[in-house]
Short mmCIF file of C-alpha atoms (C1' of nucleotides) in Angstrom, two decimals:
data_model
loop_
_atom_site.label_atom_id
_atom_site.label_comp_id
_atom_site.label_asym_id
_atom_site.label_seq_id
_atom_site.Cartn_x
_atom_site.Cartn_y
_atom_site.Cartn_z
CA UNK A 1 -19.96 7.16 1.76
CA UNK A 2 -21.56 4.27 3.44
CA UNK A 3 -20.83 0.98 5.20
CA UNK A 4 -20.27 -1.20 2.14
CA UNK A 5 -17.79 1.20 0.63
CA UNK A 6 -15.94 1.46 3.86
CA UNK A 7 -15.80 -2.24 4.17
CA UNK A 8 -14.37 -2.47 0.61
CA UNK A 9 -11.67 0.13 1.52
CA UNK A 10 -10.79 -1.57 4.71
CA UNK A 11 -10.40 -4.92 2.96
CA UNK A 12 -8.27 -3.46 0.15
CA UNK A 13 -6.08 -1.52 2.64
CA UNK A 14 -5.27 -4.83 4.33
CA UNK A 15 -4.93 -6.88 1.16
CA UNK A 16 -4.39 -4.83 -2.03
CA UNK A 17 -4.48 -7.83 -4.19
CA UNK A 18 -7.76 -9.29 -3.05
CA UNK A 19 -9.89 -10.23 -6.13
CA UNK A 20 -13.33 -8.70 -6.89
CA UNK A 21 -14.77 -12.14 -6.48
CA UNK A 22 -13.49 -12.39 -2.89
CA UNK A 23 -14.47 -8.76 -2.14
CA UNK A 24 -17.93 -9.66 -3.34
CA UNK A 25 -18.07 -12.71 -1.03
CA UNK A 26 -16.86 -10.58 1.94
CA UNK A 27 -19.40 -7.86 1.37
CA UNK A 28 -22.38 -9.81 0.07
CA UNK A 29 -22.27 -8.13 -3.31
CA UNK A 30 -21.90 -9.64 -6.78
CA UNK A 31 -18.52 -9.45 -8.44
CA UNK A 32 -19.52 -6.76 -10.86
CA UNK A 33 -21.22 -4.61 -8.14
CA UNK A 34 -17.93 -4.59 -6.15
CA UNK A 35 -15.99 -3.93 -9.35
CA UNK A 36 -18.05 -0.86 -10.05
CA UNK A 37 -17.68 0.40 -6.47
CA UNK A 38 -13.88 -0.08 -6.56
CA UNK A 39 -13.55 1.84 -9.79
CA UNK A 40 -15.67 4.62 -8.39
CA UNK A 41 -13.66 4.71 -5.26
CA UNK A 42 -10.49 5.00 -7.39
CA UNK A 43 -12.04 7.79 -9.60
CA UNK A 44 -13.15 9.71 -6.59
CA UNK A 45 -9.65 9.56 -5.33
CA UNK A 46 -10.51 7.64 -2.10
CA UNK A 47 -8.15 4.92 -3.28
CA UNK A 48 -4.95 6.58 -4.37
CA UNK A 49 -3.07 3.52 -5.44
CA UNK A 50 -1.85 0.09 -4.69
CA UNK A 51 1.57 -0.98 -3.46
CA UNK A 52 3.62 -3.82 -2.22
CA UNK A 53 5.18 -3.44 1.25
CA UNK A 54 8.86 -4.32 0.97
CA UNK A 55 11.25 -5.49 3.65
CA UNK A 56 13.73 -2.60 3.36
CA UNK A 57 16.08 -4.10 5.96
CA UNK A 58 16.58 -7.18 3.72
CA UNK A 59 16.83 -5.15 0.59
CA UNK A 60 19.87 -3.16 1.38
CA UNK A 61 18.31 -0.10 3.02
CA UNK A 62 18.33 -1.01 6.70
CA UNK A 63 18.61 2.57 7.99
CA UNK A 64 15.39 4.55 8.46
CA UNK A 65 15.52 8.09 9.74
CA UNK A 66 13.34 11.16 10.25
CA UNK A 67 14.84 14.44 9.08
CA UNK A 68 13.32 17.55 10.58
CA UNK A 69 14.28 20.52 8.47
CA UNK A 70 14.24 24.31 9.03
CA UNK A 71 15.01 27.01 6.42
CA UNK A 72 18.24 28.91 7.09
CA UNK A 73 16.72 32.03 5.66
CA UNK A 74 12.99 32.34 6.54
CA UNK A 75 12.55 35.18 3.98
CA UNK A 76 13.32 32.94 1.07
CA UNK A 77 10.52 31.20 -0.90
CA UNK A 78 9.53 28.08 0.94
CA UNK A 79 9.83 25.40 -1.78
CA UNK A 80 11.74 22.67 0.16
CA UNK A 81 9.45 19.76 -0.89
CA UNK A 82 10.08 20.52 -4.58
CA UNK A 83 13.84 21.06 -3.95
CA UNK A 84 14.28 17.71 -2.26
CA UNK A 85 11.78 15.64 -4.24
CA UNK A 86 14.47 14.27 -6.51
CA UNK A 87 16.26 12.37 -3.71
CA UNK A 88 14.99 8.93 -4.09
CA UNK A 89 15.94 8.06 -0.54
CA UNK A 90 13.08 10.26 0.71
CA UNK A 91 10.04 8.14 1.16
CA UNK A 92 7.69 10.81 2.63
CA UNK A 93 7.53 14.59 3.14
CA UNK A 94 5.18 16.44 5.54
CA UNK A 95 5.01 20.05 6.42
CA UNK A 96 4.47 20.38 10.13
CA UNK A 97 3.44 22.84 12.87
CA UNK A 98 6.10 23.43 15.52
CA UNK A 99 9.77 24.27 15.65
CA UNK A 100 10.52 22.63 12.36
CA UNK A 101 9.11 23.35 8.86
CA UNK A 102 9.14 19.89 7.40
CA UNK A 103 9.65 16.26 8.31
CA UNK A 104 11.21 13.81 5.85
CA UNK A 105 11.27 10.10 6.28
CA UNK A 106 14.29 8.60 4.56
CA UNK A 107 15.83 5.22 3.97
CA UNK A 108 19.52 4.59 3.29
CA UNK A 109 22.01 1.72 3.08
CA UNK A 110 24.50 2.94 5.58
CA UNK A 111 25.30 5.78 8.08
CA UNK A 112 27.67 7.19 5.49
CA UNK A 113 24.89 7.29 2.91
CA UNK A 114 22.73 9.11 5.41
CA UNK A 115 25.46 11.62 6.09
CA UNK A 116 25.85 12.23 2.35
CA UNK A 117 22.08 12.60 1.86
CA UNK A 118 21.80 15.15 4.76
CA UNK A 119 24.57 17.16 3.20
CA UNK A 120 22.81 17.16 -0.15
CA UNK A 121 19.42 18.11 1.38
CA UNK A 122 21.04 21.05 3.25
CA UNK A 123 22.66 22.42 0.24
CA UNK A 124 19.74 21.77 -2.15
CA UNK A 125 17.13 23.47 0.04
CA UNK A 126 19.27 25.78 2.14
CA UNK A 127 18.04 24.34 5.40
CA UNK A 128 19.42 23.02 8.71
CA UNK A 129 18.53 19.43 9.60
CA UNK A 130 17.87 17.50 12.81
CA UNK A 131 17.92 13.84 12.27
CA UNK A 132 16.22 11.07 14.36
CA UNK A 133 17.30 7.51 13.62
CA UNK A 134 14.88 4.64 13.89
CA UNK A 135 16.37 1.73 15.84
CA UNK A 136 13.56 -0.66 15.17
CA UNK A 137 10.16 -0.75 13.44
CA UNK A 138 7.44 -2.30 15.46
CA UNK A 139 4.81 -1.69 12.87
CA UNK A 140 4.54 0.53 9.91
CA UNK A 141 1.59 1.50 7.71
CA UNK A 142 -1.10 -0.45 9.48
CA UNK A 143 -4.48 0.16 7.78
CA UNK A 144 -6.15 2.99 9.73
CA UNK A 145 -9.81 3.61 8.87
CA UNK A 146 -12.71 5.21 10.44
CA UNK A 147 -15.85 3.24 11.49
CA UNK B 1 19.14 -11.24 -5.08
CA UNK B 2 19.61 -10.05 -8.58
CA UNK B 3 18.48 -7.58 -11.16
CA UNK B 4 15.28 -9.38 -12.22
CA UNK B 5 14.02 -9.76 -8.71
CA UNK B 6 14.81 -6.16 -7.91
CA UNK B 7 12.90 -5.04 -11.02
CA UNK B 8 9.83 -7.18 -9.97
CA UNK B 9 10.05 -5.67 -6.41
CA UNK B 10 10.27 -2.17 -7.80
CA UNK B 11 7.29 -2.67 -10.22
CA UNK B 12 5.16 -4.21 -7.40
CA UNK B 13 5.99 -1.42 -4.97
CA UNK B 14 4.74 1.08 -7.48
CA UNK B 15 1.70 -0.94 -8.58
CA UNK B 16 0.74 -3.63 -6.23
CA UNK B 17 -2.08 -4.92 -8.48
CA UNK B 18 0.08 -5.34 -11.61
CA UNK B 19 -0.70 -8.72 -13.26
CA UNK B 20 1.82 -11.47 -13.67
CA UNK B 21 1.37 -11.15 -17.37
CA UNK B 22 2.35 -7.50 -17.37
CA UNK B 23 5.24 -8.18 -14.87
CA UNK B 24 6.42 -10.86 -17.31
CA UNK B 25 6.30 -8.36 -20.28
CA UNK B 26 8.23 -5.73 -18.27
CA UNK B 27 10.94 -8.17 -17.18
CA UNK B 28 11.19 -10.36 -20.30
CA UNK B 29 10.08 -13.42 -18.40
CA UNK B 30 7.13 -15.76 -18.94
CA UNK B 31 4.03 -15.27 -16.87
CA UNK B 32 4.67 -18.36 -14.80
CA UNK B 33 8.38 -17.62 -14.23
CA UNK B 34 7.36 -14.22 -12.79
CA UNK B 35 4.70 -15.85 -10.73
CA UNK B 36 7.25 -18.28 -9.23
CA UNK B 37 9.67 -15.46 -8.42
CA UNK B 38 6.97 -13.36 -6.81
CA UNK B 39 5.84 -16.30 -4.57
CA UNK B 40 9.46 -16.91 -3.62
CA UNK B 41 9.90 -13.15 -2.73
CA UNK B 42 6.77 -13.40 -0.60
CA UNK B 43 8.02 -16.54 1.15
CA UNK B 44 11.39 -15.01 1.81
CA UNK B 45 9.67 -12.04 3.38
CA UNK B 46 11.10 -9.56 0.89
CA UNK B 47 7.48 -8.78 0.01
CA UNK B 48 5.60 -8.29 3.29
CA UNK B 49 2.20 -7.65 1.94
CA UNK B 50 0.06 -5.59 -0.44
CA UNK B 51 -2.12 -2.70 0.42
CA UNK B 52 -4.22 0.07 -1.00
CA UNK B 53 -3.21 3.68 -0.31
CA UNK B 54 -6.36 5.40 1.06
CA UNK B 55 -7.15 9.09 1.02
CA UNK B 56 -7.42 9.65 4.76
CA UNK B 57 -8.31 13.34 4.46
CA UNK B 58 -11.40 12.37 2.48
CA UNK B 59 -12.22 9.41 4.70
CA UNK B 60 -12.86 11.28 7.91
CA UNK B 61 -9.31 11.14 9.31
CA UNK B 62 -7.84 14.48 8.17
CA UNK B 63 -5.44 14.93 11.11
CA UNK B 64 -2.03 13.20 10.91
CA UNK B 65 0.39 13.66 13.82
CA UNK B 66 3.77 12.34 15.09
CA UNK B 67 3.79 11.53 18.82
CA UNK B 68 7.21 11.25 20.37
CA UNK B 69 6.98 9.38 23.67
CA UNK B 70 9.22 9.08 26.70
CA UNK B 71 8.67 6.74 29.62
CA UNK B 72 7.84 8.61 32.90
CA UNK B 73 9.71 5.99 34.85
CA UNK B 74 12.80 4.75 33.03
CA UNK B 75 13.24 1.86 35.48
CA UNK B 76 9.97 0.20 34.44
CA UNK B 77 9.97 -2.51 31.66
CA UNK B 78 9.93 -0.85 28.37
CA UNK B 79 6.98 -2.34 26.56
CA UNK B 80 5.30 0.73 25.14
CA UNK B 81 4.77 -0.77 21.61
CA UNK B 82 2.76 -3.64 23.01
CA UNK B 83 0.78 -1.28 25.42
CA UNK B 84 -0.31 1.04 22.64
CA UNK B 85 -0.72 -1.49 19.76
CA UNK B 86 -4.43 -1.75 20.50
CA UNK B 87 -5.15 1.92 19.53
CA UNK B 88 -6.25 1.66 15.86
CA UNK B 89 -5.46 5.33 15.29
CA UNK B 90 -1.69 4.40 15.42
CA UNK B 91 -0.48 3.66 11.97
CA UNK B 92 3.23 3.22 12.68
CA UNK B 93 5.49 2.73 15.68
CA UNK B 94 9.28 3.09 15.72
CA UNK B 95 11.75 3.01 18.54
CA UNK B 96 14.27 5.77 17.99
CA UNK B 97 17.69 7.06 19.18
CA UNK B 98 17.66 10.42 20.72
CA UNK B 99 15.72 12.35 23.37
CA UNK B 100 12.55 10.24 22.82
CA UNK B 101 12.08 6.48 23.07
CA UNK B 102 9.45 5.97 20.41
CA UNK B 103 7.73 7.75 17.69
CA UNK B 104 4.10 6.96 16.69
CA UNK B 105 2.36 8.11 13.54
CA UNK B 106 -1.31 8.58 14.26
CA UNK B 107 -4.48 9.67 12.30
CA UNK B 108 -7.55 11.14 13.87
CA UNK B 109 -10.74 12.76 12.83
CA UNK B 110 -10.45 15.96 14.94
CA UNK B 111 -8.11 17.76 17.33
CA UNK B 112 -10.42 16.61 20.08
CA UNK B 113 -9.94 12.95 19.07
CA UNK B 114 -6.17 13.47 19.09
CA UNK B 115 -6.40 14.98 22.57
CA UNK B 116 -8.32 11.99 23.74
CA UNK B 117 -5.94 9.57 22.07
CA UNK B 118 -2.85 11.28 23.60
CA UNK B 119 -4.48 10.96 27.13
CA UNK B 120 -5.10 7.27 26.55
CA UNK B 121 -1.58 6.66 25.33
CA UNK B 122 -0.08 8.45 28.31
CA UNK B 123 -2.17 6.47 30.72
CA UNK B 124 -1.79 3.06 28.97
CA UNK B 125 1.98 3.26 28.69
CA UNK B 126 2.92 5.69 31.52
CA UNK B 127 4.74 8.04 29.20
CA UNK B 128 4.94 11.68 28.39
CA UNK B 129 4.11 12.81 24.87
CA UNK B 130 5.35 15.51 22.55
CA UNK B 131 3.20 15.88 19.43
CA UNK B 132 3.98 17.28 16.04
CA UNK B 133 0.96 17.89 13.83
CA UNK B 134 1.25 17.48 10.04
CA UNK B 135 -0.12 20.48 8.19
CA UNK B 136 0.10 18.93 4.73
CA UNK B 137 1.41 15.77 3.13
CA UNK B 138 3.54 16.43 0.03
CA UNK B 139 4.23 12.74 -0.54
CA UNK B 140 3.90 9.62 1.60
CA UNK B 141 5.26 6.14 1.09
CA UNK B 142 6.87 6.69 -2.29
CA UNK B 143 8.57 3.41 -3.37
CA UNK B 144 12.18 3.53 -2.19
CA UNK B 145 14.39 0.75 -3.51
CA UNK B 146 18.09 0.31 -3.93
CA UNK B 147 19.79 -0.09 -7.36
"C1'" DA C 1 12.50 -21.13 -17.08
"C1'" DT C 2 8.93 -22.46 -20.32
"C1'" DT C 3 4.83 -24.46 -22.31
"C1'" DG C 4 0.19 -25.48 -22.56
"C1'" DA C 5 -4.40 -26.43 -20.69
"C1'" DA C 6 -7.98 -26.00 -17.19
"C1'" DA C 7 -9.85 -23.08 -13.74
"C1'" DC C 8 -10.68 -18.80 -12.31
"C1'" DT C 9 -11.03 -13.59 -12.59
"C1'" DT C 10 -11.85 -9.38 -14.83
"C1'" DT C 11 -14.59 -6.19 -17.21
"C1'" DG C 12 -17.90 -4.61 -20.72
"C1'" DT C 13 -22.90 -4.88 -21.95
"C1'" DT C 14 -27.55 -5.41 -21.04
"C1'" DG C 15 -31.57 -5.23 -18.47
"C1'" DA C 16 -34.22 -5.45 -13.90
"C1'" DA C 17 -35.42 -3.37 -9.32
"C1'" DT D 1 -28.77 4.80 -9.44
"C1'" DT D 2 -27.40 0.60 -8.12
"C1'" DC D 3 -27.21 -4.30 -8.73
"C1'" DA D 4 -27.15 -8.89 -11.14
"C1'" DA D 5 -26.38 -12.01 -15.08
"C1'" DC D 6 -23.99 -13.21 -18.88
"C1'" DA D 7 -20.06 -13.78 -21.94
"C1'" DA D 8 -15.64 -12.57 -24.08
"C1'" DA D 9 -10.99 -11.54 -22.91
"C1'" DG D 10 -7.46 -11.98 -19.89
"C1'" DT D 11 -5.04 -14.05 -15.82
"C1'" DT D 12 -3.65 -17.63 -12.68
"C1'" DT D 13 -2.17 -22.01 -11.53
"C1'" DC D 14 -0.56 -26.56 -12.25
"C1'" DA D 15 1.56 -30.26 -14.49
"C1'" DA D 16 5.12 -31.89 -17.38
"C1'" DT D 17 9.31 -30.79 -19.82
#
DNA sequence: ATTGAAACTTTGTTGAA
DNA sequence: TTCAACAAAGTTTCAAT
């Protein structure tokens, strides 16, 4: 991994629709050289995909919350991520060190929808939940790269 | 906002590099009709941008953590987001309801780099920190849309 | 919302450094 | 192995309708 590839990754993280022509201009490479590098970065899994960042507040999902979960019965198989993966309100799922086993980031339309989702998560995964509601988002998913 | 626009948003959230031609095929619109709609969605701020999802683990930033912060002096002006926004390791910043004032999501190369970042956050914003380390990421930033 | 045409971009092939 | 040059296919963008 060297400087040119890192520059390409940084540019694509900031603008996922940038054309190969523009990436070439920005890196001093020809269009086809950049193209080859991007395909290789995709194949090696360094680029995992491309997405549009949506304005969830305007799209009917104004409520963002973090749900910390803890198994009720620590002796049971610990397959919470699979058990909850079908809930489309869950945007992210991490296992974490500390008092809780997992943290979920969820988006719902209303407090009532969040209440309903929490009940479903608890019964699907046999867990207790501790929820932290986001009041406002200052920034989210800024590109973070090394170098 | 109606069904066609929501479909376009959903498709772009899942594949931010999808061509207007393909978006047209998927929605039953002409290429230029989709193009017009996408531009309008961008202008109205419903699409906030496009990005590549990078594999941070492979890119030298394997450590993801959540930093819950609390002002040391609750009487001081509460401008933590501005005070910490210069730290490039911070990917997201939310203000939250509950015991803590803000939650930051950060990515670092090593535990030592995290330790250093926490010290800098504490001194830049005059806050105490409580950090939760992510052990593994099951999924992150799945497209979540209503409808 | 569509058509159609010009400009531009993508992507495969080929060959040079 | 990496890059550039070319060319065909595909995409974007802009009028006009």
